[in-house]
mmCIF file of C-alpha atoms in Angstrom:
data_model
loop_
_atom_site.group_PDB
_atom_site.id
_atom_site.type_symbol
_atom_site.label_atom_id
_atom_site.label_comp_id
_atom_site.label_asym_id
_atom_site.label_seq_id
_atom_site.Cartn_x
_atom_site.Cartn_y
_atom_site.Cartn_z
ATOM 1 C CA UNK X 734 29.035 46.143 -7.112
ATOM 2 C CA UNK X 735 26.862 48.918 -8.457
ATOM 3 C CA UNK X 736 25.545 46.879 -11.047
ATOM 4 C CA UNK X 737 24.339 44.385 -8.733
ATOM 5 C CA UNK X 738 22.804 46.552 -6.536
ATOM 6 C CA UNK X 739 21.131 48.437 -9.504
ATOM 7 C CA UNK X 740 19.743 44.861 -10.513
ATOM 8 C CA UNK X 741 18.362 44.063 -7.277
ATOM 9 C CA UNK X 742 16.192 47.306 -6.988
ATOM 10 C CA UNK X 743 13.690 46.120 -8.986
ATOM 11 C CA UNK X 744 12.779 42.850 -7.177
ATOM 12 C CA UNK X 745 13.128 45.057 -3.864
ATOM 13 C CA UNK X 746 10.678 47.360 -5.222
ATOM 14 C CA UNK X 747 8.385 44.334 -6.237
ATOM 15 C CA UNK X 748 8.639 43.076 -2.918
ATOM 16 C CA UNK X 749 8.038 46.113 -1.102
ATOM 17 C CA UNK X 750 4.971 46.912 -3.126
ATOM 18 C CA UNK X 751 3.473 43.350 -2.397
ATOM 19 C CA UNK X 752 4.247 43.579 1.150
ATOM 20 C CA UNK X 753 2.857 47.351 1.505
ATOM 21 C CA UNK X 754 -0.305 45.440 -0.118
ATOM 22 C CA UNK X 755 -0.303 42.357 2.395
ATOM 23 C CA UNK X 756 0.166 44.995 5.064
ATOM 24 C CA UNK X 757 -2.953 46.956 4.215
ATOM 25 C CA UNK X 758 -5.162 43.666 4.145
ATOM 26 C CA UNK X 759 -3.874 42.521 7.526
ATOM 27 C CA UNK X 760 -4.866 45.908 9.173
ATOM 28 C CA UNK X 761 -8.363 45.321 7.652
ATOM 29 C CA UNK X 762 -8.553 41.810 9.202
ATOM 30 C CA UNK X 763 -7.699 43.323 12.064
ATOM 31 C CA UNK X 764 -9.845 46.009 12.282
ATOM 32 C CA UNK X 765 -12.766 43.540 11.262
ATOM 33 C CA UNK X 766 -12.042 41.319 14.344
ATOM 34 C CA UNK X 767 -11.816 44.530 16.460
ATOM 35 C CA UNK X 768 -15.508 45.269 15.371
ATOM 36 C CA UNK X 769 -16.575 41.679 15.601
ATOM 37 C CA UNK X 770 -15.042 41.562 19.464
ATOM 38 C CA UNK X 771 -16.576 44.644 20.075
ATOM 39 C CA UNK X 772 -19.993 43.992 18.628
ATOM 40 C CA UNK X 773 -20.316 40.542 20.552
ATOM 41 C CA UNK X 774 -19.276 42.158 23.963
ATOM 42 C CA UNK X 775 -21.996 45.012 23.708
ATOM 43 C CA UNK X 776 -24.639 43.263 21.683
ATOM 44 C CA UNK X 777 -24.509 39.257 22.460
ATOM 45 C CA UNK X 778 -23.480 39.551 25.995
ATOM 46 C CA UNK X 779 -26.804 38.076 27.497
ATOM 47 C CA UNK X 780 -26.649 35.183 24.638
ATOM 48 C CA UNK X 781 -23.015 34.644 26.118
ATOM 49 C CA UNK X 782 -24.193 33.264 29.291
ATOM 50 C CA UNK X 783 -26.342 30.319 27.565
ATOM 51 C CA UNK X 784 -22.891 29.209 25.916
ATOM 52 C CA UNK X 785 -20.396 28.915 29.031
ATOM 53 C CA UNK X 786 -20.964 28.146 32.378
ATOM 54 C CA UNK X 787 -18.863 30.977 33.594
ATOM 55 C CA UNK X 788 -18.043 34.603 32.024
ATOM 56 C CA UNK X 789 -16.931 34.029 28.401
ATOM 57 C CA UNK X 790 -13.247 35.595 27.363
ATOM 58 C CA UNK X 791 -14.168 34.925 23.594
ATOM 59 C CA UNK X 792 -15.239 38.602 22.736
ATOM 60 C CA UNK X 793 -11.981 39.963 25.005
ATOM 61 C CA UNK X 794 -9.842 37.710 22.776
ATOM 62 C CA UNK X 795 -11.271 38.853 19.208
ATOM 63 C CA UNK X 796 -11.278 42.464 20.569
ATOM 64 C CA UNK X 797 -7.618 42.412 21.808
ATOM 65 C CA UNK X 798 -6.379 40.204 18.761
ATOM 66 C CA UNK X 799 -8.264 42.594 16.435
ATOM 67 C CA UNK X 800 -6.293 45.431 18.296
ATOM 68 C CA UNK X 801 -3.098 43.513 18.114
ATOM 69 C CA UNK X 802 -3.473 43.227 14.469
ATOM 70 C CA UNK X 803 -4.225 46.724 13.911
ATOM 71 C CA UNK X 804 -1.096 47.753 15.468
ATOM 72 C CA UNK X 805 1.031 45.162 13.759
ATOM 73 C CA UNK X 806 -0.157 46.218 10.334
ATOM 74 C CA UNK X 807 0.425 49.640 11.067
ATOM 75 C CA UNK X 808 3.891 48.906 12.270
ATOM 76 C CA UNK X 809 4.048 46.587 8.766
ATOM 77 C CA UNK X 810 3.469 49.653 6.717
ATOM 78 C CA UNK X 811 6.080 51.613 8.413
ATOM 79 C CA UNK X 812 8.807 49.096 8.371
ATOM 80 C CA UNK X 813 7.751 48.191 4.904
ATOM 81 C CA UNK X 814 8.139 51.793 3.939
ATOM 82 C CA UNK X 815 11.258 52.635 5.750
ATOM 83 C CA UNK X 816 12.945 49.540 4.350
ATOM 84 C CA UNK X 817 14.893 48.614 7.747
ATOM 85 C CA UNK X 818 16.055 44.928 7.759
ATOM 86 C CA UNK X 819 15.652 44.802 11.653
ATOM 87 C CA UNK X 820 11.944 46.126 11.559
ATOM 88 C CA UNK X 821 11.031 43.509 9.249
ATOM 89 C CA UNK X 822 12.448 40.766 11.005
ATOM 90 C CA UNK X 823 10.321 42.063 13.874
ATOM 91 C CA UNK X 824 7.293 42.592 11.872
ATOM 92 C CA UNK X 825 7.749 38.598 11.068
ATOM 93 C CA UNK X 826 8.159 37.882 14.666
ATOM 94 C CA UNK X 827 4.969 39.557 15.242
ATOM 95 C CA UNK X 828 3.094 37.765 11.896
ATOM 96 C CA UNK X 829 4.394 34.135 13.678
ATOM 97 C CA UNK X 830 2.997 35.241 17.243
ATOM 98 C CA UNK X 831 -0.369 36.067 15.588
ATOM 99 C CA UNK X 832 0.028 32.697 13.322
ATOM 100 C CA UNK X 833 0.229 30.793 16.044
ATOM 101 C CA UNK X 834 -2.541 32.152 18.142
ATOM 102 C CA UNK X 835 -5.127 31.945 15.477
ATOM 103 C CA UNK X 836 -4.018 28.068 14.808
ATOM 104 C CA UNK X 837 -4.037 27.064 18.273
ATOM 105 C CA UNK X 838 -7.656 28.837 18.712
ATOM 106 C CA UNK X 839 -8.909 27.287 15.517
ATOM 107 C CA UNK X 840 -7.647 23.698 16.444
ATOM 108 C CA UNK X 841 -9.029 24.422 20.004
ATOM 109 C CA UNK X 842 -12.652 25.133 18.663
ATOM 110 C CA UNK X 843 -12.551 22.293 16.165
ATOM 111 C CA UNK X 844 -11.682 19.780 18.878
ATOM 112 C CA UNK X 845 -13.579 20.973 22.095
ATOM 113 C CA UNK X 846 -16.534 21.696 19.686
ATOM 114 C CA UNK X 847 -18.654 18.672 21.536
ATOM 115 C CA UNK X 848 -17.648 19.820 25.051
ATOM 116 C CA UNK X 849 -19.073 23.463 23.701
ATOM 117 C CA UNK X 850 -22.419 21.688 23.143
ATOM 118 C CA UNK X 851 -22.352 19.985 26.239
ATOM 119 C CA UNK X 852 -21.848 23.288 28.026
ATOM 120 C CA UNK X 853 -24.485 24.795 26.063
ATOM 121 C CA UNK X 854 -27.047 21.984 26.914
ATOM 122 C CA UNK X 855 -26.174 22.171 30.684
ATOM 123 C CA UNK X 856 -26.621 26.216 30.923
ATOM 124 C CA UNK X 857 -29.177 26.353 28.707
ATOM 125 C CA UNK X 858 -31.371 23.836 30.477
ATOM 126 C CA UNK X 859 -30.591 25.466 33.816
ATOM 127 C CA UNK X 860 -31.657 28.972 32.109
ATOM 128 C CA UNK X 861 -35.227 27.549 31.470
ATOM 129 C CA UNK X 862 -35.140 25.751 34.828
ATOM 130 C CA UNK X 863 -35.168 28.925 36.615
ATOM 131 C CA UNK X 864 -36.719 31.187 34.089
ATOM 132 C CA UNK X 865 -38.368 34.170 35.425
ATOM 133 C CA UNK X 866 -38.860 36.365 32.655
ATOM 134 C CA UNK X 867 -36.914 39.496 34.111
ATOM 135 C CA UNK X 868 -33.073 38.719 34.144
ATOM 136 C CA UNK X 869 -30.485 38.478 31.747
ATOM 137 C CA UNK X 870 -30.686 34.927 31.026
ATOM 138 C CA UNK X 871 -34.703 34.692 30.946
ATOM 139 C CA UNK X 872 -34.492 37.411 28.525
ATOM 140 C CA UNK X 873 -31.500 35.447 26.476
ATOM 141 C CA UNK X 874 -33.871 32.385 26.425
ATOM 142 C CA UNK X 875 -36.652 34.685 24.850
ATOM 143 C CA UNK X 876 -34.477 36.120 22.187
ATOM 144 C CA UNK X 877 -33.194 32.105 21.279
ATOM 145 C CA UNK X 878 -36.912 31.109 20.986
ATOM 146 C CA UNK X 879 -37.987 34.157 19.009
ATOM 147 C CA UNK X 880 -35.276 34.006 16.460
ATOM 148 C CA UNK X 881 -34.693 30.517 15.865
ATOM 149 C CA UNK X 882 -38.443 29.613 16.036
ATOM 150 C CA UNK X 883 -37.749 27.080 18.785
ATOM 151 C CA UNK X 884 -39.261 26.008 22.419
ATOM 152 C CA UNK X 885 -37.409 24.724 25.264
ATOM 153 C CA UNK X 886 -34.722 22.747 25.406
ATOM 154 C CA UNK X 887 -35.470 19.397 23.676
ATOM 155 C CA UNK X 888 -39.210 20.477 22.970
ATOM 156 C CA UNK X 889 -41.668 22.831 24.664
ATOM 157 C CA UNK X 890 -42.040 19.767 27.368
ATOM 158 C CA UNK X 891 -38.933 21.192 28.983
ATOM 159 C CA UNK X 892 -40.940 24.008 30.467
ATOM 160 C CA UNK X 893 -43.242 21.800 32.265
ATOM 161 C CA UNK X 894 -40.725 20.811 34.966
ATOM 162 C CA UNK X 895 -39.526 24.750 35.189
ATOM 163 C CA UNK X 896 -40.297 27.110 38.096
ATOM 164 C CA UNK X 897 -41.857 29.391 36.064
ATOM 165 C CA UNK X 898 -44.922 27.210 34.232
ATOM 166 C CA UNK X 899 -46.917 26.390 37.651
ATOM 167 C CA UNK X 900 -47.210 30.436 37.896
ATOM 168 C CA UNK X 901 -47.507 31.280 34.108
ATOM 169 C CA UNK X 902 -47.237 28.287 31.846
ATOM 170 C CA UNK X 903 -44.962 28.335 29.106
ATOM 171 C CA UNK X 904 -43.366 31.908 27.935
ATOM 172 C CA UNK X 905 -45.201 33.556 25.007
ATOM 173 C CA UNK X 906 -41.565 33.764 23.293
ATOM 174 C CA UNK X 907 -42.371 29.556 22.221
ATOM 175 C CA UNK X 908 -45.599 31.100 20.597
ATOM 176 C CA UNK X 909 -45.720 30.379 16.787
ATOM 177 C CA UNK X 910 -48.090 33.468 16.130
ATOM 178 C CA UNK X 911 -48.033 36.204 19.136
ATOM 179 C CA UNK X 912 -52.005 37.002 17.919
ATOM 180 C CA UNK X 913 -52.935 33.157 19.088
ATOM 181 C CA UNK X 914 -50.816 33.214 22.574
ATOM 182 C CA UNK X 915 -53.411 33.169 25.234
ATOM 183 C CA UNK X 916 -52.255 32.912 28.800
ATOM 184 C CA UNK X 917 -54.741 30.279 29.502
ATOM 185 C CA UNK X 918 -53.737 28.127 26.527
ATOM 186 C CA UNK X 919 -49.836 28.431 27.601
ATOM 187 C CA UNK X 920 -51.060 27.327 31.308
ATOM 188 C CA UNK X 921 -52.433 24.227 29.963
ATOM 189 C CA UNK X 922 -49.890 21.681 28.357
ATOM 190 C CA UNK X 923 -52.396 19.901 26.018
ATOM 191 C CA UNK X 924 -53.675 23.290 24.593
ATOM 192 C CA UNK X 925 -50.137 24.794 24.705
ATOM 193 C CA UNK X 926 -48.929 22.296 22.272
ATOM 194 C CA UNK X 927 -50.951 23.643 19.546
ATOM 195 C CA UNK X 928 -49.725 27.011 19.539
ATOM 196 C CA UNK X 929 -46.092 26.686 20.372
ATOM 197 C CA UNK X 930 -43.061 25.754 18.221
ATOM 198 C CA UNK X 931 -42.499 21.853 18.338
ATOM 199 C CA UNK X 932 -38.731 21.723 17.975
ATOM 200 C CA UNK X 933 -36.458 22.059 20.727
ATOM 201 C CA UNK X 934 -33.550 24.979 20.735
ATOM 202 C CA UNK X 935 -30.662 22.700 21.825
ATOM 203 C CA UNK X 936 -31.145 20.717 18.485
ATOM 204 C CA UNK X 937 -31.205 23.552 16.168
ATOM 205 C CA UNK X 938 -28.151 25.274 18.105
ATOM 206 C CA UNK X 939 -26.073 22.112 17.729
ATOM 207 C CA UNK X 940 -26.960 21.106 14.072
ATOM 208 C CA UNK X 941 -26.304 25.054 13.150
ATOM 209 C CA UNK X 942 -22.727 24.540 14.900
ATOM 210 C CA UNK X 943 -21.917 21.166 13.206
ATOM 211 C CA UNK X 944 -23.268 22.282 10.095
ATOM 212 C CA UNK X 945 -21.347 25.433 9.921
ATOM 213 C CA UNK X 946 -18.327 24.162 11.631
ATOM 214 C CA UNK X 947 -16.382 23.369 8.471
ATOM 215 C CA UNK X 948 -16.948 26.885 6.957
ATOM 216 C CA UNK X 949 -15.896 28.217 10.481
ATOM 217 C CA UNK X 950 -12.732 25.851 10.452
ATOM 218 C CA UNK X 951 -12.028 26.725 6.813
ATOM 219 C CA UNK X 952 -11.981 30.357 7.416
ATOM 220 C CA UNK X 953 -10.031 30.276 10.656
ATOM 221 C CA UNK X 954 -7.307 28.520 9.060
ATOM 222 C CA UNK X 955 -7.040 30.354 5.745
ATOM 223 C CA UNK X 956 -6.707 33.398 8.060
ATOM 224 C CA UNK X 957 -4.192 32.023 9.928
ATOM 225 C CA UNK X 958 -1.690 30.593 7.039
ATOM 226 C CA UNK X 959 -2.518 33.743 4.915
ATOM 227 C CA UNK X 960 -0.019 35.069 7.977
ATOM 228 C CA UNK X 961 2.874 32.792 5.975
ATOM 229 C CA UNK X 962 2.468 35.117 2.879
ATOM 230 C CA UNK X 963 3.458 38.340 5.110
ATOM 231 C CA UNK X 964 5.951 36.535 6.794
ATOM 232 C CA UNK X 965 8.067 34.907 4.023
ATOM 233 C CA UNK X 966 7.780 38.673 2.190
ATOM 234 C CA UNK X 967 8.926 40.419 4.805
ATOM 235 C CA UNK X 968 11.974 37.747 5.156
ATOM 236 C CA UNK X 969 12.661 38.017 1.384
ATOM 237 C CA UNK X 970 12.742 41.835 1.574
ATOM 238 C CA UNK X 971 14.782 41.541 4.727
ATOM 239 C CA UNK X 972 17.376 39.410 3.272
ATOM 240 C CA UNK X 973 17.559 41.461 0.293
ATOM 241 C CA UNK X 974 18.463 44.569 2.034
ATOM 242 C CA UNK X 975 20.466 42.910 3.952
ATOM 243 C CA UNK X 976 22.876 41.575 1.658
ATOM 244 C CA UNK X 977 22.972 44.541 -0.380
ATOM 245 C CA UNK X 978 23.091 47.103 2.241
ATOM 246 C CA UNK X 979 20.219 48.894 0.568
ATOM 247 C CA UNK X 980 17.988 51.581 2.696
ATOM 248 C CA UNK X 981 14.757 52.709 1.588
ATOM 249 C CA UNK X 982 13.798 55.987 2.689
#
């Protein structure tokens, strides 16, 4: 019995080392998710109103998931160092919950991407129609047009039916060059066509979503299935410890 216990010590030590390394990587991924969620909440708040018709829960989901992973990662490190089989089994349960959450989120985003695009079309069109240059949605529209070098929903003519055009013309954020932007030309649809971006913002955003969907899905599912590594390591270590009545201090 003693010789068998001595023989399993290297295996347990190896499993413990691998699981501890995994826990550190798992904890770092939680910090990254938490940071992205907080960044989204504080820096991308206005743009969120252009993606969904109501308050978006995506940043809160990212923040909550990241915080949970940070806590689970710390617990995993503690459970690995202590070598308690019940702690390792509990950690495996945590990993299973995280795996299911990420898998469902990834599948939902991939399946409902067309609904997301449809919602963006509705909300962005509404933001253009009710643009006043002052509220959060209007400032978000200006930010999108400046950063993506686009104008309007489908093109600059989307502004012609807005409440803003009869008063101030097409917003200056549509201009190709700010130096060439003149109020008189922006109020004239024919003259404005020469100084504003020709491509609409909807086409740019949707093509970007479609073009990067494979990468986003691959990263999401890759992170999700990486939980299976930690799950397998924690289960194996727990079984070895239980079978050999081995307790690590």
